XYZ file of C-alpha atoms in Angstrom:
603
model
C 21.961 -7.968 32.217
C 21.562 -4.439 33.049
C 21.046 -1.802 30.593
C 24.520 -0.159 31.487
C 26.407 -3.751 31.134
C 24.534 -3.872 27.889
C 25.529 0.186 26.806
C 29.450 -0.560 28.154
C 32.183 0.036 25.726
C 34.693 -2.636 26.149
C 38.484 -1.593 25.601
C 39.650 1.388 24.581
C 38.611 1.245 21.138
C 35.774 4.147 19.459
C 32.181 3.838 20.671
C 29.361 2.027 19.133
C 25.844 2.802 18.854
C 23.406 0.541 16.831
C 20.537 1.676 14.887
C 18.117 -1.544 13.946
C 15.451 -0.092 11.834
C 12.473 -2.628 11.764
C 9.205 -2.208 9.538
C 7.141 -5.172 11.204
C 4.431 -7.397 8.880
C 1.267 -8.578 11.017
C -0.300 -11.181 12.108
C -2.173 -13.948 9.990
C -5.624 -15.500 11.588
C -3.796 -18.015 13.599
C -1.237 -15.539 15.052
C 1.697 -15.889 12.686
C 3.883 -13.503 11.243
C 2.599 -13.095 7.555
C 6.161 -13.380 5.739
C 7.402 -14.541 2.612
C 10.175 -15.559 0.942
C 9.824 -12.329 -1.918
C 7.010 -9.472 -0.392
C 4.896 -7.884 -2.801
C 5.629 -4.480 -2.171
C 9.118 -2.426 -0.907
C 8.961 -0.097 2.345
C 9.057 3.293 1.171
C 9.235 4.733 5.438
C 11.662 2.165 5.443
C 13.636 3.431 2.862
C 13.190 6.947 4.109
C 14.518 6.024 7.491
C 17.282 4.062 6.478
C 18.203 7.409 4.152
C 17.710 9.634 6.946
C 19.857 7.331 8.985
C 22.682 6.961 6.726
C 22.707 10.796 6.641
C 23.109 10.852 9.927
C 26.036 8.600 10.204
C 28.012 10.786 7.443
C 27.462 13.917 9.403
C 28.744 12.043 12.650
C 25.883 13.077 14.606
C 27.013 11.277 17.821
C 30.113 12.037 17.281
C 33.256 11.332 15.000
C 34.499 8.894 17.628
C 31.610 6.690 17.346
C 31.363 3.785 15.403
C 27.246 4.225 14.055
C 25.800 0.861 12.516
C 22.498 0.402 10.615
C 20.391 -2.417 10.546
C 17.016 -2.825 8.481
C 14.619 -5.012 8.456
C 11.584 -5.619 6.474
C 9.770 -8.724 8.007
C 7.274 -8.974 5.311
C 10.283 -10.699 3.748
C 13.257 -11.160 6.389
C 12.493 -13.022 9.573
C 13.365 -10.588 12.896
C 14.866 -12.541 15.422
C 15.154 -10.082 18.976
C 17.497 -12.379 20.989
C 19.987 -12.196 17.706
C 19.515 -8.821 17.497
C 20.726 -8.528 21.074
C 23.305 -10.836 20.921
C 25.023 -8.943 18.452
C 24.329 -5.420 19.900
C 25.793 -6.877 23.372
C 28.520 -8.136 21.067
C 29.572 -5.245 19.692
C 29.018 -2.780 22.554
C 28.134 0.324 23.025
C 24.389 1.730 22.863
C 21.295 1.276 20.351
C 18.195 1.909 19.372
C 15.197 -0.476 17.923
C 13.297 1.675 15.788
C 9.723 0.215 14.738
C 8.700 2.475 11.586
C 6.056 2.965 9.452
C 3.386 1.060 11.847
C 0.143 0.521 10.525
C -2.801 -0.333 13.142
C -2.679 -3.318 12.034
C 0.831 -3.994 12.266
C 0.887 -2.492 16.440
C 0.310 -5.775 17.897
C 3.324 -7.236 15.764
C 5.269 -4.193 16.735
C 4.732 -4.079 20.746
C 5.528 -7.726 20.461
C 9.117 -7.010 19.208
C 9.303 -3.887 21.301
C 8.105 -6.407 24.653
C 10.997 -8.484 23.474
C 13.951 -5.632 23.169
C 13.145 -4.491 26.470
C 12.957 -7.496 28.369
C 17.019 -6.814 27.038
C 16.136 -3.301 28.494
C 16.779 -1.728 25.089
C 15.887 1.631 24.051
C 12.620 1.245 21.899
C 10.613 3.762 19.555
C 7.648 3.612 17.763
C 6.061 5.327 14.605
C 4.086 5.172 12.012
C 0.512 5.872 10.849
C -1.282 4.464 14.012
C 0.669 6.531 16.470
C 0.644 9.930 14.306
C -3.355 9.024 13.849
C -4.283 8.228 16.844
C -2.065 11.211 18.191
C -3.834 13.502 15.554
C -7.132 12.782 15.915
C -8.101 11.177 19.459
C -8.843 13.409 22.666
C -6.939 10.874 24.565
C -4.140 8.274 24.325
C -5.506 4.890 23.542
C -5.269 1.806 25.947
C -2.789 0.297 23.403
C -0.386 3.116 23.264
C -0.716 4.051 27.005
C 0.674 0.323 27.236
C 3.384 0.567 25.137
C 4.855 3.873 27.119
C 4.213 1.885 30.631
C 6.781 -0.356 29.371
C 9.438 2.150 28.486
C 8.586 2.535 24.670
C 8.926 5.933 23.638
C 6.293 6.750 20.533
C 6.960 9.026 17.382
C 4.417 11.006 15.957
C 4.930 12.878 12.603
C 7.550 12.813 10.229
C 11.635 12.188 11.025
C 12.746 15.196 8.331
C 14.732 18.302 8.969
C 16.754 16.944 11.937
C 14.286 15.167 14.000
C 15.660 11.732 13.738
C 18.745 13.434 14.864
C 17.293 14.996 17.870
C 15.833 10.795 18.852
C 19.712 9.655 18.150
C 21.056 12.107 20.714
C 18.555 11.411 23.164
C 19.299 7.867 23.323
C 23.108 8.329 22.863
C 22.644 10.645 26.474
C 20.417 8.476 27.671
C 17.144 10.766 27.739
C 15.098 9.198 25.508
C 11.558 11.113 25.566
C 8.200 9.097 26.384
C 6.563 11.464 23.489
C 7.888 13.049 20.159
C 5.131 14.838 18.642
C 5.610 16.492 15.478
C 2.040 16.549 14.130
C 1.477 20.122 14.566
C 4.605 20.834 12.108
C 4.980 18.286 9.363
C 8.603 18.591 7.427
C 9.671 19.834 4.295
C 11.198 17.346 1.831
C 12.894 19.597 -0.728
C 16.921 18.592 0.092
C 16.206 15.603 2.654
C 18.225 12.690 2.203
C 16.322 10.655 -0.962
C 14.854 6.861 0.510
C 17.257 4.097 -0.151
C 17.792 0.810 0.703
C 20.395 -1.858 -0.231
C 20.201 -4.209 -2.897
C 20.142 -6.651 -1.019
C 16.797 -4.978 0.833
C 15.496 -4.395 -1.877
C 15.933 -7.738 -4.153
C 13.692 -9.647 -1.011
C 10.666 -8.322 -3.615
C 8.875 -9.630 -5.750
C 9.985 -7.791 -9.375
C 12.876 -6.182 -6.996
C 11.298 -2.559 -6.943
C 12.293 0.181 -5.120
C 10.141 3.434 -3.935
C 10.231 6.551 -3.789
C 8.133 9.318 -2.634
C 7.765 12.958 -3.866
C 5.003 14.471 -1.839
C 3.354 13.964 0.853
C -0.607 15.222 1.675
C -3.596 15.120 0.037
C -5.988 18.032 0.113
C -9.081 15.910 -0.420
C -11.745 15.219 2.484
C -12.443 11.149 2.429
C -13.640 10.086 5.980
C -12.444 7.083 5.916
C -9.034 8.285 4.521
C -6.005 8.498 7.481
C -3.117 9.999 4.943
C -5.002 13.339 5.401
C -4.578 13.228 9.060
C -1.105 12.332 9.318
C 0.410 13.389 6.444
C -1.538 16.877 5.973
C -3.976 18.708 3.666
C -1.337 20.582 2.936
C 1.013 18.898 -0.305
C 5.135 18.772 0.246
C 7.327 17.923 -2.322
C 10.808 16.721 -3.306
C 12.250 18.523 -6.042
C 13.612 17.048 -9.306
C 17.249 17.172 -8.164
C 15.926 14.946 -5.637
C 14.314 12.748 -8.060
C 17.538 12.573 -10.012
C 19.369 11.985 -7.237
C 17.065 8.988 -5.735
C 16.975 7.427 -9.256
C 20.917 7.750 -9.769
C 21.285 6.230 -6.280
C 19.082 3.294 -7.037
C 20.001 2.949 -10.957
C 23.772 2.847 -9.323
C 22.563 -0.437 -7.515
C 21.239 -1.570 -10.648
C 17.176 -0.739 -9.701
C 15.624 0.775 -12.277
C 11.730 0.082 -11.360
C 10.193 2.286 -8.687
C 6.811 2.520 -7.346
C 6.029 6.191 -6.323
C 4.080 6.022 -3.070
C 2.320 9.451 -3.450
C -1.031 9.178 -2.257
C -1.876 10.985 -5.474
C 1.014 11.789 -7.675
C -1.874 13.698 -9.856
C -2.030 16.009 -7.360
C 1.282 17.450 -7.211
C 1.557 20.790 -8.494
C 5.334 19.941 -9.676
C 4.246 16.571 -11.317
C 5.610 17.829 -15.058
C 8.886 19.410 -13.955
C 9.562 15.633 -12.117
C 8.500 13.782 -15.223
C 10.355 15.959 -17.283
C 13.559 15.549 -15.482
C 12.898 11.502 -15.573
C 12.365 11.987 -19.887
C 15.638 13.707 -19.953
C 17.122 10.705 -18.146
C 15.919 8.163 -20.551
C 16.595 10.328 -23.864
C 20.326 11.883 -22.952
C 21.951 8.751 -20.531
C 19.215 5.875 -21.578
C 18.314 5.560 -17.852
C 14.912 3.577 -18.580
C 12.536 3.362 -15.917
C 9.699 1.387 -15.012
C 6.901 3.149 -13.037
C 4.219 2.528 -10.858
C 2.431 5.045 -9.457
C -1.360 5.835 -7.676
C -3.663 8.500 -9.033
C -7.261 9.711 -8.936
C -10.165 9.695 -11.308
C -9.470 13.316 -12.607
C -6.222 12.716 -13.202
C -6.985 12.898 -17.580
C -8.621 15.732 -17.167
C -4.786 17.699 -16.526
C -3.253 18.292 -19.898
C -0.672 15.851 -20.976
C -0.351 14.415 -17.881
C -1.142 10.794 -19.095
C 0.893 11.021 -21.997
C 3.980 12.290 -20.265
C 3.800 9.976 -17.344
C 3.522 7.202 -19.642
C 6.637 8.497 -21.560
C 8.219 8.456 -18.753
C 8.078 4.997 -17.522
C 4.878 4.512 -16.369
C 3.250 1.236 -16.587
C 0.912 0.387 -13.858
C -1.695 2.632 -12.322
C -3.475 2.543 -9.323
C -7.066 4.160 -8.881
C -8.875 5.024 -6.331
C -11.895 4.283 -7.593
C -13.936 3.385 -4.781
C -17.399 2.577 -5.708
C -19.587 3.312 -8.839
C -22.410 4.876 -6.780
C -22.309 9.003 -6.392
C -24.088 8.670 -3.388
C -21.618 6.664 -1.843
C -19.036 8.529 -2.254
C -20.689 11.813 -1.329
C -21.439 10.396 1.903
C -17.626 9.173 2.023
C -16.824 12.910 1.472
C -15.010 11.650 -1.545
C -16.794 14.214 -4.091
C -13.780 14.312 -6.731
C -15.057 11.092 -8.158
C -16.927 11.466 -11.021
C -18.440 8.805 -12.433
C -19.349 10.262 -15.745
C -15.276 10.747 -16.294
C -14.517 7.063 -15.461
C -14.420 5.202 -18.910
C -13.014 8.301 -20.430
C -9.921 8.306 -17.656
C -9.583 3.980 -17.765
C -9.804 4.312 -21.581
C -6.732 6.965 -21.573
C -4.384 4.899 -19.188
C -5.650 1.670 -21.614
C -4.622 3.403 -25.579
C -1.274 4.496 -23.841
C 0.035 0.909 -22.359
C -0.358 0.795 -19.023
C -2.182 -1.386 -16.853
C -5.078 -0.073 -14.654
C -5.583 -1.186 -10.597
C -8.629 0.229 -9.288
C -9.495 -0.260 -5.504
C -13.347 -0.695 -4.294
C -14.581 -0.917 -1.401
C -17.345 -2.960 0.311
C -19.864 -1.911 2.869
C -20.605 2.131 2.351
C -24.220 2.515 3.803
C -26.138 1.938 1.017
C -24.563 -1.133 -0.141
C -26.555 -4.310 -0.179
C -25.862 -8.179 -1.246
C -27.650 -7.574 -4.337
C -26.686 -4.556 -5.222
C -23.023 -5.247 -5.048
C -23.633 -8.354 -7.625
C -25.344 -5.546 -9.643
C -22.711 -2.734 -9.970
C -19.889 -5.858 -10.477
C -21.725 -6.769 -13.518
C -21.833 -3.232 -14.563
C -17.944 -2.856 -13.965
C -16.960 -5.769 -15.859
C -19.614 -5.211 -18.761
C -18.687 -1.378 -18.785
C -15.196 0.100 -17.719
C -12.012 -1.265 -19.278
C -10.249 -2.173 -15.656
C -7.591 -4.452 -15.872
C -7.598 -5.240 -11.967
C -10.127 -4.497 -9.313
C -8.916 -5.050 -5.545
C -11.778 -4.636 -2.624
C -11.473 -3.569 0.470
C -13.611 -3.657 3.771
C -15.302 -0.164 4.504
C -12.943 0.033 7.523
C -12.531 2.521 10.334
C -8.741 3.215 10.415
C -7.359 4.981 13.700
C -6.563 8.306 12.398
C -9.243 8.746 9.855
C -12.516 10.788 10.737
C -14.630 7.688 10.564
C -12.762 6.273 13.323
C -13.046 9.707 15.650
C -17.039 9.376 14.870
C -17.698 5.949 15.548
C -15.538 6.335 18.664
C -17.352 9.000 19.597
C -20.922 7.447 19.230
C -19.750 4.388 21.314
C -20.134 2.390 17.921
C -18.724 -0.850 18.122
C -15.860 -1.675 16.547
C -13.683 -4.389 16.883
C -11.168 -4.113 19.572
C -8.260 -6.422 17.766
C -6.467 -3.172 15.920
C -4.987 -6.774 14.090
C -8.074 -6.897 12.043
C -7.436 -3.230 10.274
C -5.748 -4.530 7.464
C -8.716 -3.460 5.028
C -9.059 -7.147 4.724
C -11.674 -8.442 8.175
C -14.884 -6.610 9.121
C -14.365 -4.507 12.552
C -17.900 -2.864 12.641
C -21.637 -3.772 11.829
C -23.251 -2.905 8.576
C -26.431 -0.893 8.663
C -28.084 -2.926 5.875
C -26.131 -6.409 5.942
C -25.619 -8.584 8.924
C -21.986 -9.885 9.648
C -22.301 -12.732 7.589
C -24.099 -11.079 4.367
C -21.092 -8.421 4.773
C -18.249 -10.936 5.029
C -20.130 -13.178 2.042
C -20.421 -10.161 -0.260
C -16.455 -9.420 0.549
C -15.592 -13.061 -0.860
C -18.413 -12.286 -3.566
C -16.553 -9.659 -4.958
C -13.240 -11.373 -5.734
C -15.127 -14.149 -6.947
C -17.576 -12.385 -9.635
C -14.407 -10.132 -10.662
C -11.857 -13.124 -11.402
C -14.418 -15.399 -12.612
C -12.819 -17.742 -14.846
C -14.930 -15.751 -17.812
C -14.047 -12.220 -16.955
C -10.554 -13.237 -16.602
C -10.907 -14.492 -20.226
C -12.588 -11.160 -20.957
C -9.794 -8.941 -19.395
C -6.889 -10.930 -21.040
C -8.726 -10.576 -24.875
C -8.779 -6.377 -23.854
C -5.301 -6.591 -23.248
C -4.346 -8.855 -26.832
C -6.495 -6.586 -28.696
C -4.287 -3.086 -28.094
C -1.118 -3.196 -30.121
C 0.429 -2.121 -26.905
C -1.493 -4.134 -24.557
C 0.828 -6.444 -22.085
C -1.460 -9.246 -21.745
C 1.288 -11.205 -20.347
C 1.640 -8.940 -17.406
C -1.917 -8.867 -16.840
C -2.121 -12.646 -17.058
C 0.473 -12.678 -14.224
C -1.128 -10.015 -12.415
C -4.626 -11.352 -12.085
C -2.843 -14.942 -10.919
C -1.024 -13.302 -8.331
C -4.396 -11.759 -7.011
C -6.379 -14.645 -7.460
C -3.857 -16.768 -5.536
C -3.607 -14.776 -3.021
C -7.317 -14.199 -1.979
C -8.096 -18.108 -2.560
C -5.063 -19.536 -1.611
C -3.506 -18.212 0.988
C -6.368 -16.553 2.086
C -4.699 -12.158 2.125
C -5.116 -9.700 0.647
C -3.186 -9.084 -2.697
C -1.181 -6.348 -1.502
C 0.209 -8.480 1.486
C 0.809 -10.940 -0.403
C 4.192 -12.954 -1.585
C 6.041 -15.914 -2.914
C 6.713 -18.426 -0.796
C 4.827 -18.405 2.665
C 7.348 -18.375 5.331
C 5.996 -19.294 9.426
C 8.048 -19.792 12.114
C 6.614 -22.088 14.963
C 9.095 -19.892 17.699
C 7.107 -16.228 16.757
C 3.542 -17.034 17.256
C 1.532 -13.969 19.075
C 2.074 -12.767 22.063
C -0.600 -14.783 24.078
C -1.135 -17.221 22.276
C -0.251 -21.056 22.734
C 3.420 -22.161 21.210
C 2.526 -25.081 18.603
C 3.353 -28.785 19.294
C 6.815 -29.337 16.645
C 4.512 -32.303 15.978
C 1.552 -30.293 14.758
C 3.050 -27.369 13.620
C 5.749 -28.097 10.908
C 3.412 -31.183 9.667
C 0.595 -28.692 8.565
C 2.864 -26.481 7.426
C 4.664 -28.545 4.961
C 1.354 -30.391 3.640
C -0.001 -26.699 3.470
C 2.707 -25.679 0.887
C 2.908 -28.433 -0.959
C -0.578 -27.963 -1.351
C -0.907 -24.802 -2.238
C 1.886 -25.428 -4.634
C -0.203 -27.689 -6.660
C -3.047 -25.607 -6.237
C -0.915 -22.900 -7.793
C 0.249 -25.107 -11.008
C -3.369 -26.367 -11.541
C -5.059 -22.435 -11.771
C -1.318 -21.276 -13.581
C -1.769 -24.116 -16.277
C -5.545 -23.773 -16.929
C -5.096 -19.613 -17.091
C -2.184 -20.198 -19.458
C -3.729 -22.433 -22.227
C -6.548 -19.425 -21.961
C -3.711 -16.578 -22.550
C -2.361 -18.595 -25.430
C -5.184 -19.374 -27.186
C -5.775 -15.554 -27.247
C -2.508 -14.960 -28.255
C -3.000 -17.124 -31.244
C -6.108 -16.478 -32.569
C -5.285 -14.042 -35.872
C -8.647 -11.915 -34.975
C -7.194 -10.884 -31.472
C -6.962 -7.138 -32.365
C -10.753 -7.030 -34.142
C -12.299 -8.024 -30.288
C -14.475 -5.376 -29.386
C -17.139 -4.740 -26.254
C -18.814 -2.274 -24.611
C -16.152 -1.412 -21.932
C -13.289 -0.698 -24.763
C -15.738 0.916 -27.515
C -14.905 4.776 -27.288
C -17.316 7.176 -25.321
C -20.380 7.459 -27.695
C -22.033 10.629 -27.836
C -25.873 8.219 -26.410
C -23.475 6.102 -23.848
C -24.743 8.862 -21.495
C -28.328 7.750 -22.491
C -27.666 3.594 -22.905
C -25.291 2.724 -20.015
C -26.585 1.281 -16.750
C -23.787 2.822 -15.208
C -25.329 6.362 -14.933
C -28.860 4.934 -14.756
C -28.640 1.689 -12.846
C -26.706 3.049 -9.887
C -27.758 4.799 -6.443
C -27.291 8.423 -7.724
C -25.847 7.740 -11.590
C -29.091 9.638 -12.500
C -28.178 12.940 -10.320
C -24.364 13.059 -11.583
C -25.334 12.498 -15.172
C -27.801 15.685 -14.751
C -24.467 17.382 -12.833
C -22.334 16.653 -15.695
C -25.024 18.204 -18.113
C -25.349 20.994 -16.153
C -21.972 21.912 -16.020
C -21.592 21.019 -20.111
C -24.190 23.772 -20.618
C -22.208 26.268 -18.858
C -19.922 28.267 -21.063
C -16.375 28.102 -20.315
C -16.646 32.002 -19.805
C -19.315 31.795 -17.439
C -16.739 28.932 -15.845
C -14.353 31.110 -15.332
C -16.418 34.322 -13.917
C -17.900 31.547 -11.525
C -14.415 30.613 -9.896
C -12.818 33.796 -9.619
């Protein structure tokens, strides 16, 4: 059928356009869709989109004849189906657009798979996300995969939808002119007064803990290399104001969603972070709006006055850290100088004595990492800081960040399946470790961290606070666990409830035999299912035998002991690490200047 039979108007009734609105998951080892029943994690672009789109359609963009319909899709927990997609476009008439938003690199194959799909119906397709606005950002030219997706009609989005630009898209396609190119990277949007994110309850409910998101600013002044959010989203913050806020939570709490994850790179670095958390106190003390809060920080964050104690006040009980590694010299040669190991048991300590839950991310493979010295700064980290979970990450070159623009540029290889950039597979070679010794220390990691006797460790730190949730840690570290051993993701992609279907299978590869396919399946989650109950019942008669013993709250170690005035002296930490030595002596330089000659020095 021909795109005009397809963008006909039958009868004499108003117009139609569709919007579908698609954030697509990626692709598993065997080339299936990784979906679940309930996704860890809500879409906050999707949410954002869907907001933007909704404005839109009460402002009758396209016209106050037209009859504008929104469709959203998360397929990390909702299965996308193109030819019912089309089928009900072509049923209802008129014109539409497939939006594919918030695309990582990894997700791009998933995405120009739909996209290859919607315009076999010769639909109008866009694309956007963090691997378009990267690559766009940082590459001298347009890469092969991108370059592909235009030869097939696919118009690509780089930057940020704000301040009328999703409008300007929704015209184009409405008079049929849709643009091979939107590039907004050179001016990135405002957000104070932009529609707040939103999605349905229904959206949202597909997660696990049904969470929501929201996002006040956007940018991160810091230099990381291996860091894309600087690229894309700016060095330069933008914020939401708290009417916003207010107005997000309302919209949300109106749905009956009162936890939220804020997706702020670094929600310690917004200059308006106390006016926000004020307005969210005055919520829960004059209308008892109670919130829960997640949110993502850095390792200075304690070191801004009462910001710990007012987030936490607010809502806040889970934190994630970007801790990174424990060895100054790796992270000076990631460019990511703000983190100070001499401030982290301080910092983790903080978050710990005012109830909330600490995430820390590390990664695996800077330079100077070896095998054995990965098994060496583990066993520092469990014996030392007072981390409730760790997650690890591949040392990976993400298109967009300025690791990926120098290894390009060197000819470096790096592995050509943009698939594999989920922080999750090695794409490069290690200086120090071959493939193998870099993909063993990966599984290493998760294993030495939720041994079965640090995860009795972590649980007695949480049962010895008064306001410790060991429960919630106990669940946590399961779901981690699980994830990594069991269905063999990463944490953060993970789910309840794997979900394949034999029918979406990459583009490329072979379509499954019925006979072999749904077979494996089935044995695989009933398996898994009483892999599950075996590791849930052995880590539960652990949690309540803690929770029983009447000496729970005397437990004491090194990592939850209070800073000591000779921990500086005793802990391998500063002295067992490549560089510890040369931060402690910058921290004791900088305690010997006098806050005076601080302040002469930085104006």
């Amino acid at each position: 059928m021909s795109g005009d039979a397809i963008n006909a108007n039958s009868g004499s009734g108003p117009q139609a356009f569709t919007l579908v609105l698609v954030k697509p998951t990626h692709y598993d080892d065997d080339g299936y869709p990784i979906q679940w029943l309930r996704s860890a994690l809500p879409s906050n672009t999707l949410a954002c989109m869907n907001a933007l789109a909704e404005d839109a359609q009460a402002r009758n963009v396209l016209g106050s004849d037209v009859d504008f319909h929104i469709e959203t899709y998360d397929e990390t927990n909702r299965r996308v189906s193109p030819s019912r997609i089309v089928r009900r476009i072509r049923a209802r008439g008129g014109k539409a657009l497939i939006g594919l938003v918030g695309v990582q690199s990894n997700q791009y194959p998933r995405a120009l798979d739909l996209a290859r799909e919607f315009r076999t119906a010769d639909l109008p397709v866009a694309i956007g996300g963090f691997h378009v606005s990267g690559c766009i950002a940082m590459l001298p030219e347009m890469p092969a995969e991108l370059a592909e997706a235009q030869s097939m009609g696919i118009a690509l989005f780089a930057g940020e939808a704000e301040e009328g630009r999703l409008d300007a898209v929704l015209l184009d396609v409405w008079h049929d002119r849709l643009k091979p190119l939107y590039n907004h990277m050179d001016n990135l949007p405002g957000l104070s007064g932009e529609p707040p994110p939103i999605l349905s309850r229904k959206d949202v409910s597909r997660t696990a803990g049904t969470y929501s998101s929201i996002d006040l600013g956007r940018g991160c002044p810091y230099q990381c290399s291996f860091c894309t959010i600087i690229n894309v989203q700016g060095r330069k913050s933008r914020f939401r104001t708290p009417d916003d806020l207010e107005r997000i939570i309302r919209a949300n709490y109106a749905q009956g969603i009162d936890r939220f994850f804020i997706t702020d790179d670094n929600f310690a670095r917004n200059s308006d972070w106390e006016i926000l958390v004020d307005r969210i106190i005055k919520l829960r003390e004059e209308e008892g709006i109670r919130l829960g809060l997640t949110i993502q920080v850095d390792t200075l964050c304690h070191k801004i006055p009462n910001f710990i104690e007012k987030t936490t006040q607010a809502g806040v009980r889970r934190v994630f850290i970007g801790l990174e590694n424990i060895n100054p010299d790796n992270l000076i040669a990631a460019k990511k100088r703000q983190n100070k190991i001499t401030e982290y048991r301080d910092m983790l300590q903080k978050w710990r004595t005012h109830g909330a839950i600490t995430y820390a991310g590390y990664i695996i493979g800077f330079p100077g990492d070896t095998r054995e010295s990965l098994v060496r700064d583990l066993e520092i980290i469990k014996r030392e800081l007072p981390l409730d979970i760790l997650e690890f990450f591949f040392l990976t070159p993400l298109p967009g960040s300025e690791d990926h623009k120098t290894l390009l540029a060197k000819g470096t290889w790096m592995d050509p399946d943009i698939n594999k950039y989920d922080l999750d597979h090695r794409v490069t070679h290690h200086p120090k470790m071959s493939d193998a010794e870099w993909d063993e220390a990966y599984k290493l990691a998760w294993d030495t961290f939720y041994s079965p006797d640090h995860i009795r460790t972590i649980l007695k730190r949480a049962a010895q606070i008064p306001n410790g949730r060991p429960k919630t840690v106990f669940r946590t570290m399961l779901w981690f666990k699980s994830m990594i051993d069991f269905e063999d993701v990463h944490p953060l992609e993970g789910g309840a409830l794997r979900i394949k279907h034999r029918r979406d299978r990459r583009h490329g590869l072979k379509r499954e035999s019925p006979l072999v396919f749904y077979p494996r399946y089935w044995s695989e989650t009933v398996s898994k299912a009483w892999k599950y109950w075996r590791f849930y019942a052995g880590s539960r008669a652990i949690l309540k035998e803690l929770l029983a013993d009447p000496d729970r709250h005397a437990y004491q170690d090194v990592a939850i002991t209070p800073p000591q005035a000779d921990e500086f002296e005793e802990l391998s930490l500063y002295h067992a690490t490549m560089g510890g030595e040369a931060a402690l002596a910058r921290k004791k330089r900088g305690d010997s200047i006098s806050p005076a000659a601080k302040v002469a020095g930085a104006v």
